[in-house]
XYZ file of C-alpha atoms in Angstrom:
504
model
C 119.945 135.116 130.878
C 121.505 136.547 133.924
C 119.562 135.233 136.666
C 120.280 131.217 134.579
C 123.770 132.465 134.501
C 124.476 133.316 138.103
C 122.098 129.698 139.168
C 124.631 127.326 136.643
C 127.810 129.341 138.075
C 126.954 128.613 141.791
C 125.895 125.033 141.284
C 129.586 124.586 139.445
C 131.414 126.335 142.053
C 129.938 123.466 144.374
C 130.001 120.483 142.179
C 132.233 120.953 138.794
C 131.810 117.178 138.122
C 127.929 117.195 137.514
C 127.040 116.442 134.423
C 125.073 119.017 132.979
C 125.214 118.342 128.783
C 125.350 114.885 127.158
C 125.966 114.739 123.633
C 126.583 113.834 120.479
C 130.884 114.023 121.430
C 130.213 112.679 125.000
C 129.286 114.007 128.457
C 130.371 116.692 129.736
C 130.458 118.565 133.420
C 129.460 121.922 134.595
C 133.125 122.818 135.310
C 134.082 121.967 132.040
C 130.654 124.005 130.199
C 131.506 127.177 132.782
C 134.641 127.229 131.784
C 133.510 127.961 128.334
C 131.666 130.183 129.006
C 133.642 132.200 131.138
C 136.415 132.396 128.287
C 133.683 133.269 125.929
C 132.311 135.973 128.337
C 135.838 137.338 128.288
C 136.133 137.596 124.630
C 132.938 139.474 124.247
C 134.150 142.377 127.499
C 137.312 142.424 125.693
C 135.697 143.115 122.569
C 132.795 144.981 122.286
C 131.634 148.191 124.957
C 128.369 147.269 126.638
C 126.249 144.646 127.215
C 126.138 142.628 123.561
C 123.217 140.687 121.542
C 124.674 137.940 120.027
C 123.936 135.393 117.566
C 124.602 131.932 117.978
C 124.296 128.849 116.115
C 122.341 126.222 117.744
C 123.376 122.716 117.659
C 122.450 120.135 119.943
C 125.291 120.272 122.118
C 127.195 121.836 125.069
C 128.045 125.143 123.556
C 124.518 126.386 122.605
C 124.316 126.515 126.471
C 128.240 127.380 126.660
C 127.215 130.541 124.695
C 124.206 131.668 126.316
C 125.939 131.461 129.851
C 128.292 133.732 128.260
C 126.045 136.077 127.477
C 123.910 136.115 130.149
C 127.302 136.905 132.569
C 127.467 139.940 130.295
C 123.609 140.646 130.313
C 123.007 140.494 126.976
C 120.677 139.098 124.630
C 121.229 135.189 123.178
C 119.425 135.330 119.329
C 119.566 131.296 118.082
C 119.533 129.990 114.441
C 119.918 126.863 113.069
C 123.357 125.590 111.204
C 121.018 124.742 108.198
C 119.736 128.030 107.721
C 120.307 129.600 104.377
C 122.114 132.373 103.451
C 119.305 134.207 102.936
C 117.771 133.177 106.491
C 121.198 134.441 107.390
C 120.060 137.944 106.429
C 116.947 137.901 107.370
C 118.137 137.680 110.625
C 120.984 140.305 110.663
C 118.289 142.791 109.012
C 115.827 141.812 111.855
C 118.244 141.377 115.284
C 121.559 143.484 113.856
C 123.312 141.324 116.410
C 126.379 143.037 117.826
C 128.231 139.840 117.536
C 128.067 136.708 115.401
C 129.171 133.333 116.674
C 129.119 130.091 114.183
C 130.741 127.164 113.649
C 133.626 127.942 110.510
C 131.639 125.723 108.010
C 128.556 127.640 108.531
C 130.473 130.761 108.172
C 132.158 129.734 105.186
C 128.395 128.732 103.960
C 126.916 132.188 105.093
C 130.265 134.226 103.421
C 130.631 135.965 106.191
C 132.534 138.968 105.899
C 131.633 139.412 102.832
C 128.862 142.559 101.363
C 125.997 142.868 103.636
C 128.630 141.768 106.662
C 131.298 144.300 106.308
C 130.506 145.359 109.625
C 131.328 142.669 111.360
C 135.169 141.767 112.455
C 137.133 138.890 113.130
C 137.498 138.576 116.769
C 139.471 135.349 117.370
C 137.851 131.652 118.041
C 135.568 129.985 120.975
C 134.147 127.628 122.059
C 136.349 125.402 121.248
C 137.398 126.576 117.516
C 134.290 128.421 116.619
C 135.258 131.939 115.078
C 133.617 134.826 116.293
C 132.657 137.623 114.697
C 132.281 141.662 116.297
C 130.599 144.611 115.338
C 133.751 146.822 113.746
C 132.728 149.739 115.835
C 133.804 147.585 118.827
C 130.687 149.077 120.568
C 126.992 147.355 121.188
C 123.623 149.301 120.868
C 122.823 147.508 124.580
C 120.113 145.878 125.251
C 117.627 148.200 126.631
C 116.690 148.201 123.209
C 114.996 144.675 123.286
C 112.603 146.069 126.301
C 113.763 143.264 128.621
C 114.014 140.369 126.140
C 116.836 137.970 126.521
C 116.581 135.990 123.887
C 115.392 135.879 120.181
C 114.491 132.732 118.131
C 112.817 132.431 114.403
C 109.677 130.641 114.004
C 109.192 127.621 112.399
C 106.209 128.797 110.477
C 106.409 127.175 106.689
C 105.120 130.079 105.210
C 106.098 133.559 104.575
C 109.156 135.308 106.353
C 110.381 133.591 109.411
C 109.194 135.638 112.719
C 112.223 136.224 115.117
C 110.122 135.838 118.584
C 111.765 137.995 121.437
C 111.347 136.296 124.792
C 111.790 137.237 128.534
C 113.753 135.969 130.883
C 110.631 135.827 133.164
C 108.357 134.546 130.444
C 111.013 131.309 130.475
C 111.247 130.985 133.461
C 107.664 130.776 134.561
C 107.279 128.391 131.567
C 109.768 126.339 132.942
C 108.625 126.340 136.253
C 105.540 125.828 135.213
C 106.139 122.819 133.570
C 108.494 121.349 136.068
C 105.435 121.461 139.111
C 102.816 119.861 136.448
C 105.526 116.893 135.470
C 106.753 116.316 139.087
C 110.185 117.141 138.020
C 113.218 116.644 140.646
C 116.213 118.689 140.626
C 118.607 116.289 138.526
C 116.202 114.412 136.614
C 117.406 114.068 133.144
C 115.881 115.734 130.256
C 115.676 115.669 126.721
C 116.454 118.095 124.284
C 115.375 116.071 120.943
C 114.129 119.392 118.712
C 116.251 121.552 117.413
C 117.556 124.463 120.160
C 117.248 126.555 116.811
C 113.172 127.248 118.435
C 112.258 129.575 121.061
C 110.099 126.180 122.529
C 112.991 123.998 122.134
C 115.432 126.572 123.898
C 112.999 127.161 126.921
C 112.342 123.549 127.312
C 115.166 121.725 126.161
C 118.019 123.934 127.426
C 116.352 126.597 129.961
C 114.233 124.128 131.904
C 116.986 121.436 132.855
C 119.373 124.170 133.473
C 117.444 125.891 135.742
C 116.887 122.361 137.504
C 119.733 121.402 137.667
C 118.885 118.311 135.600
C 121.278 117.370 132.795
C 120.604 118.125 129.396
C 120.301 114.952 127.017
C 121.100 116.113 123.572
C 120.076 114.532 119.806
C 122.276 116.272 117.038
C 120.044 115.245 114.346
C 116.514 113.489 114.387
C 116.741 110.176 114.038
C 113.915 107.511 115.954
C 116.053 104.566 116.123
C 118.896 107.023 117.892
C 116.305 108.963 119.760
C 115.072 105.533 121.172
C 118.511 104.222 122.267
C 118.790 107.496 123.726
C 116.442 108.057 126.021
C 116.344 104.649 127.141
C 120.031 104.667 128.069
C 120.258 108.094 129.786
C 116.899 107.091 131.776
C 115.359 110.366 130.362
C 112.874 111.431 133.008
C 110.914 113.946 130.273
C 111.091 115.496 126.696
C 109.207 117.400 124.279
C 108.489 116.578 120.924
C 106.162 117.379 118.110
C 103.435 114.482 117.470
C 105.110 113.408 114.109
C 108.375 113.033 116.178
C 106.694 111.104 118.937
C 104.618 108.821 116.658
C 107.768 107.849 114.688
C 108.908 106.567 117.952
C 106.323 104.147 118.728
C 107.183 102.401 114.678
C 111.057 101.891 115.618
C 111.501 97.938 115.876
C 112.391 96.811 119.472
C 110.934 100.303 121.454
C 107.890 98.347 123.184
C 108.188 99.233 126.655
C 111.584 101.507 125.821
C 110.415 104.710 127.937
C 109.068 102.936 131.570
C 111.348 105.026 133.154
C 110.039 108.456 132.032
C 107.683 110.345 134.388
C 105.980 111.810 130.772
C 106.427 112.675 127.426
C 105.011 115.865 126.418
C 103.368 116.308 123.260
C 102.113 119.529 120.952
C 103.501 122.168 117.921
C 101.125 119.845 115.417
C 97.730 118.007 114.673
C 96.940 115.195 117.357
C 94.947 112.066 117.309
C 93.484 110.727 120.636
C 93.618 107.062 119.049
C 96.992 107.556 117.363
C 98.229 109.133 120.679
C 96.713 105.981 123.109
C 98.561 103.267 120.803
C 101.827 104.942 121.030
C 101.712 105.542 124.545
C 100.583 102.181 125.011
C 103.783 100.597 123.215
C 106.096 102.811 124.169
C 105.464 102.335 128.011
C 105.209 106.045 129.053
C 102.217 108.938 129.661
C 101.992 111.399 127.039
C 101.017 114.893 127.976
C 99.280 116.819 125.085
C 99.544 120.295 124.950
C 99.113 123.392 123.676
C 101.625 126.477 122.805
C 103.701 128.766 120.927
C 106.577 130.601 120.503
C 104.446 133.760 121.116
C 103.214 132.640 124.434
C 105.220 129.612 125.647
C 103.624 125.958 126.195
C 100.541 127.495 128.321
C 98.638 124.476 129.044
C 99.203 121.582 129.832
C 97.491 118.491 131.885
C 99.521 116.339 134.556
C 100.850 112.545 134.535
C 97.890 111.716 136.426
C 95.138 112.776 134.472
C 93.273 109.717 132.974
C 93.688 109.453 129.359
C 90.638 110.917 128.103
C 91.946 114.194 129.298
C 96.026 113.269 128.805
C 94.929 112.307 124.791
C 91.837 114.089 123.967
C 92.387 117.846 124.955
C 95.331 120.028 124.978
C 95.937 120.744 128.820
C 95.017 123.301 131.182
C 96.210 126.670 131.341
C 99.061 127.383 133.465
C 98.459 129.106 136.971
C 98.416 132.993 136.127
C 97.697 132.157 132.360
C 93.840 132.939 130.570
C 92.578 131.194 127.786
C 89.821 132.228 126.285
C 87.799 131.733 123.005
C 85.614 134.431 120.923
C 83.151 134.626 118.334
C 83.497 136.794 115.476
C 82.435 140.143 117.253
C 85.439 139.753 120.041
C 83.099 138.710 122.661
C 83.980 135.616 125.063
C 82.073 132.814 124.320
C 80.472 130.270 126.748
C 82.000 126.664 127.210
C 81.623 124.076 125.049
C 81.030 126.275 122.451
C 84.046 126.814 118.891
C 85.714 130.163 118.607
C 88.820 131.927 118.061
C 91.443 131.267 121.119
C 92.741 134.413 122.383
C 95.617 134.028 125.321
C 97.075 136.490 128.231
C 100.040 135.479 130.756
C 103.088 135.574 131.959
C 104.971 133.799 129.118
C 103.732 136.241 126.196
C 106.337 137.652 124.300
C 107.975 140.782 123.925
C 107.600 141.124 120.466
C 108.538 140.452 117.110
C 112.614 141.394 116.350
C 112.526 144.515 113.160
C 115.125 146.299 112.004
C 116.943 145.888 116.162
C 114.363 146.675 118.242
C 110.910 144.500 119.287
C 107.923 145.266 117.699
C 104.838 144.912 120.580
C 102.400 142.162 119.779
C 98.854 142.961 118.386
C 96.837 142.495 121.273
C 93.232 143.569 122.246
C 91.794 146.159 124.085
C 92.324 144.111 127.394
C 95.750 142.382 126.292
C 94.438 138.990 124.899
C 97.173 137.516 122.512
C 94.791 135.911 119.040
C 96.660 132.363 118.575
C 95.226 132.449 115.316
C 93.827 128.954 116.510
C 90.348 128.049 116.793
C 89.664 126.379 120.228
C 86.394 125.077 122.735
C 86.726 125.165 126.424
C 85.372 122.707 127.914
C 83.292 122.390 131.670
C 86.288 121.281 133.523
C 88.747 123.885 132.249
C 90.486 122.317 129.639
C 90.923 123.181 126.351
C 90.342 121.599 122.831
C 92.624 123.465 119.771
C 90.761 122.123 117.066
C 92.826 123.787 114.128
C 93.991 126.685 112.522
C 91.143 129.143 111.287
C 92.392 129.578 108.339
C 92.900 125.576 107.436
C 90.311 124.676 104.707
C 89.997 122.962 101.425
C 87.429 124.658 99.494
C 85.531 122.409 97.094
C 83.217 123.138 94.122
C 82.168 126.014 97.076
C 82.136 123.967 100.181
C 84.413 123.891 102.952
C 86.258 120.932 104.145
C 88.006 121.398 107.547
C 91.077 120.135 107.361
C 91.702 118.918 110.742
C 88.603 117.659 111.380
C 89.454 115.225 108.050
C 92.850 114.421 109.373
C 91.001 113.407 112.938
C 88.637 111.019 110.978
C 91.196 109.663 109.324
C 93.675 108.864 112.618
C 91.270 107.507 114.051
C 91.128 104.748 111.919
C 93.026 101.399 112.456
C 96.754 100.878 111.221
C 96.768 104.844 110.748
C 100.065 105.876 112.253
C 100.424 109.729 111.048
C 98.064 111.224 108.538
C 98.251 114.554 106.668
C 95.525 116.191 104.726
C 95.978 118.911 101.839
C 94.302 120.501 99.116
C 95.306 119.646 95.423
C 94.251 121.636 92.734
C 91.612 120.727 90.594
C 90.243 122.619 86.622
C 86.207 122.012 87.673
C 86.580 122.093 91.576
C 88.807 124.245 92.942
C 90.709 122.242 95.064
C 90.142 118.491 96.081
C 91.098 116.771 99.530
C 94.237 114.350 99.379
C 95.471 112.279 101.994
C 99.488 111.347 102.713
C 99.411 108.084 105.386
C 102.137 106.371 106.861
C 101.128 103.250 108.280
C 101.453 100.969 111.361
C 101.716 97.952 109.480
C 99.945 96.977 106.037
C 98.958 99.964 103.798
C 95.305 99.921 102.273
C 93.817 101.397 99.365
C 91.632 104.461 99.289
C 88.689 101.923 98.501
C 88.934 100.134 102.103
C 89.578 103.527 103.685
C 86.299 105.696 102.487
C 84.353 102.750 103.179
C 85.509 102.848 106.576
C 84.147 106.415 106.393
C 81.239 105.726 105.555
C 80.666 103.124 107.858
C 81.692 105.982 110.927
C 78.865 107.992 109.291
C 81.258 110.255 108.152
C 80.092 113.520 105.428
C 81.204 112.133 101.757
C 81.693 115.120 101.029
C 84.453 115.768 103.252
C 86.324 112.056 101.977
C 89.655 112.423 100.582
C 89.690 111.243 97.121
C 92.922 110.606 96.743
C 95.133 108.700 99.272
C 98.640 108.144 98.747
C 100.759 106.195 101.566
C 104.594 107.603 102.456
C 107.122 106.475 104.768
C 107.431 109.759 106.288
C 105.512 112.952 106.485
C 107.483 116.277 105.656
C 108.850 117.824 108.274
C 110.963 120.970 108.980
C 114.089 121.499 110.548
C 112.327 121.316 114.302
C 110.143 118.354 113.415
C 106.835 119.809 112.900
C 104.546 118.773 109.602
C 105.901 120.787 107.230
C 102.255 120.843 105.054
C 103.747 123.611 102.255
C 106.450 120.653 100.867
C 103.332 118.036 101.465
C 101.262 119.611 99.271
C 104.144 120.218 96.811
C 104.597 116.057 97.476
C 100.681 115.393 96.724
C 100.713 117.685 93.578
C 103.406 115.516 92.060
C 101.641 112.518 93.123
C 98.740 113.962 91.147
C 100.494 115.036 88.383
C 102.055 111.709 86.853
C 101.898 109.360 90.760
C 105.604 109.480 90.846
C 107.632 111.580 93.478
C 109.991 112.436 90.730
């Protein structure tokens, strides 16, 4: 975070009164976020030897940005985790980073006990950032940062299953994401930006905090998710571009009175989830603004996108282009590239791939092949003009009395259908059949009955096989803390429904 660090110090040194955070307690200037930073910077020389890795607690606010300044004037590493992580998440990542220092707010301290067993190492250290109490190594020395081979900051995943994957990121790899991003949007130094997700994610961090940083932009912030708030927002800081997950941008386009709310915005950019062409045009369409779907991860940050002036078949209906310098590709099952148009495995190389995977303090390397192709994981089609299709994980499939039902390509029958505002489809389990296909719907207006809705699938000509027979409609979907369908607690919601069709 050095080279962000010496840009935000310069541009403060010539105009302390810019804004560069709005949030939650107000707006607030680059002198007054420097100066925060500097004090914190100060703290951290003073004590601990070296350059430190610290982690810091996320919110939505001026001093997740306060505290990675600081530690990029020391030229350390920033690690991030949410306030609502659990104790155990807590040690997950101390096992995984063994941060040199520890800054949180006191509640989430007192929540963590820390001090306490696994944290004896750690010291009081006296408080920042505006009453936040840090915490040292008791050595009073770092292990440096050489160790994270050039990685400047560390985020957990937001997968929903299994243990949490702290991502190690470059400060190159952001920056050529952010860059990246800013030439496809149009972007002007100063434009205001969004930061709506959590800055608990690596995505959220680059784009939400890195991006307008590094432009100079100010950095609108959203403490929790909320539509109706995220509405009023946007509209009233004249937001020139966010990113959000699709459930988080649909739920826009159902808050009363946000027809026409985002005419200011250059785009919204859209991806991290299952997307709808149909879903995506009505939204759009009512909210006023251009959404850009795309497609990335933590791993290898957002690597495609298309631009504001694409037409909507290719804004809606695929998942971008690569960035310049960035390869996409997509292979059968013996590794070898496939031609376009035809279904594969997507495989990725670039300049935003990560470091590795934070274990036991260092970065373990990614499992790439032979010739440094990244698997996503993701099965994908690239199509004649370059872009790209992600049609769903490999992996996602109901299997039925010994067929296969593709998940995604039920959930994309199903969104396309009228009054369908978010739809998620999961397996529930079944004595004779193995699984069966169950639908959770929130609607864009009156719900209807699974009756209505298969005969609509029929009448598309789509497989019976492959119709969900049972439909259930909900106000929301499940999410997780950075707004992405969390599908583990929907199909925990869909086996209660099947169980006794309460949600008790």
């Amino acid at each position: 975070m050095q080279k962000l660090a010496q840009e935000v110090l310069a541009r403060a040194e010539q105009s302390p009164e810019q804004v560069a955070v709005v949030d939650g307690t107000g707006r607030h200037t680059l002198g007054e976020v420097v100066t925060h930073a500097r004090a914190l910077a100060e703290v951290l020389e003073r004590e601990l030897d070296g350059a430190p890795t610290v982690l810091v607690q996320a919110d939505n606010t001026w001093r997740t940005l306060a505290a990675a300044l600081a530690v990029g004037i020391r030229g350390g590493l920033v690690a991030v985790i949410s306030g609502h992580a659990t104790r155990t998440e807590w040690e997950l990542a101390q096992e995984d980073i063994e941060p040199d220092a520890v800054v949180v707010s006191a509640h989430t301290s007192e929540s963590w006990q820390l001090g306490t067993g696994a944290d004896a190492g750690f010291v009081a250290a006296g408080e920042v950032l505006d009453g936040w109490p840090l915490l040292r190594a008791a050595s009073g020395t770092t292990r440096g940062v050489e160790r994270w081979n050039g990685g400047v900051v560390i985020a957990m995943t937001s997968g929903s299953t299994g243990r949490p994957k702290c991502v190690v990121q470059s400060e190159e790899a952001l920056r050529y994401a952010g860059r990246s991003t800013i030439e496809a949007v149009g972007l002007q130094p100063g434009d205001p930006v969004g930061a709506l997700v959590p800055l608990s994610s690596v995505a959220a961090f680059c784009f939400g905090l890195h991006l307008p940083a590094m432009n100079g932009s100010p950095m609108v912030c959203l403490e929790k998710w909320s539509p109706e708030s995220a509405v009023a927002l946007l509209r009233e800081e004249k937001v020139a571009w966010t990113m959000l997950v699709p459930t988080m941008a649909l739920q826009l386009s159902l808050v009363d009175g946000s027809a026409d709310a985002f005419s200011q915005m250059k785009a919204m950019t859209v991806g991290g989830g299952p997307m709808n062409m149909d879903a995506l045009r009505r939204a759009e369409e009512h909210l006023g603004t251009k959404f850009l779907r795309v497609f990335g991860m933590s791993e290898c940050l957002g690597h495609t996108t298309p631009r504001p002036s694409d037409d909507a078949e290719v804004r809606l209906g695929r998942d971008g282009r690569p960035f310049p310098g960035t390869e996409v590709r997509v292979v059968g099952e013996d590794g070898s590239p496939l031609p376009q148009g035809q279904v594969g495995a997507a495989q990725v190389r670039g300049p935003s791939l990560f470091t590795g995977y934070a274990r036991g303090g260092v970065p373990v390397p990614p499992e790439v092949v032979a010739d440094g192709f990244f698997p996503t994981g993701d099965r994908a089609r690239i199509n004649e003009d370059g872009t790209i299709n992600i049609l769903g994980r490999e992996k996602q499939v109901i299997i039925r009395g010994g067929r296969n039902i593709d998940i995604n390509e039920v959930e994309s029958a199903l969104a396309a259908l009228d009054g369908v505002a978010q739809v998620c489809v999961v397996p529930v389990p079944d004595d004779m059949l193995g699984e069966r296909a169950a639908a959770l719907v929130v609607w864009d207006g009156q719900p209807r009955e699974l009756d209505e809705v298969v005969r609509e699938l029929a009448a598309s000509d789509f497989p019976k096989f492959k119709w969900p027979e049972f439909l259930w409609s909900v106000p929301t979907l499940p999410q997780n803390r950075v707004g992405k369908l969390n599908r583990v607690e929907a199909v925990s919601l869909a086996a209660r429904y099947a169980t006794d069709g309460s949600l008790v």
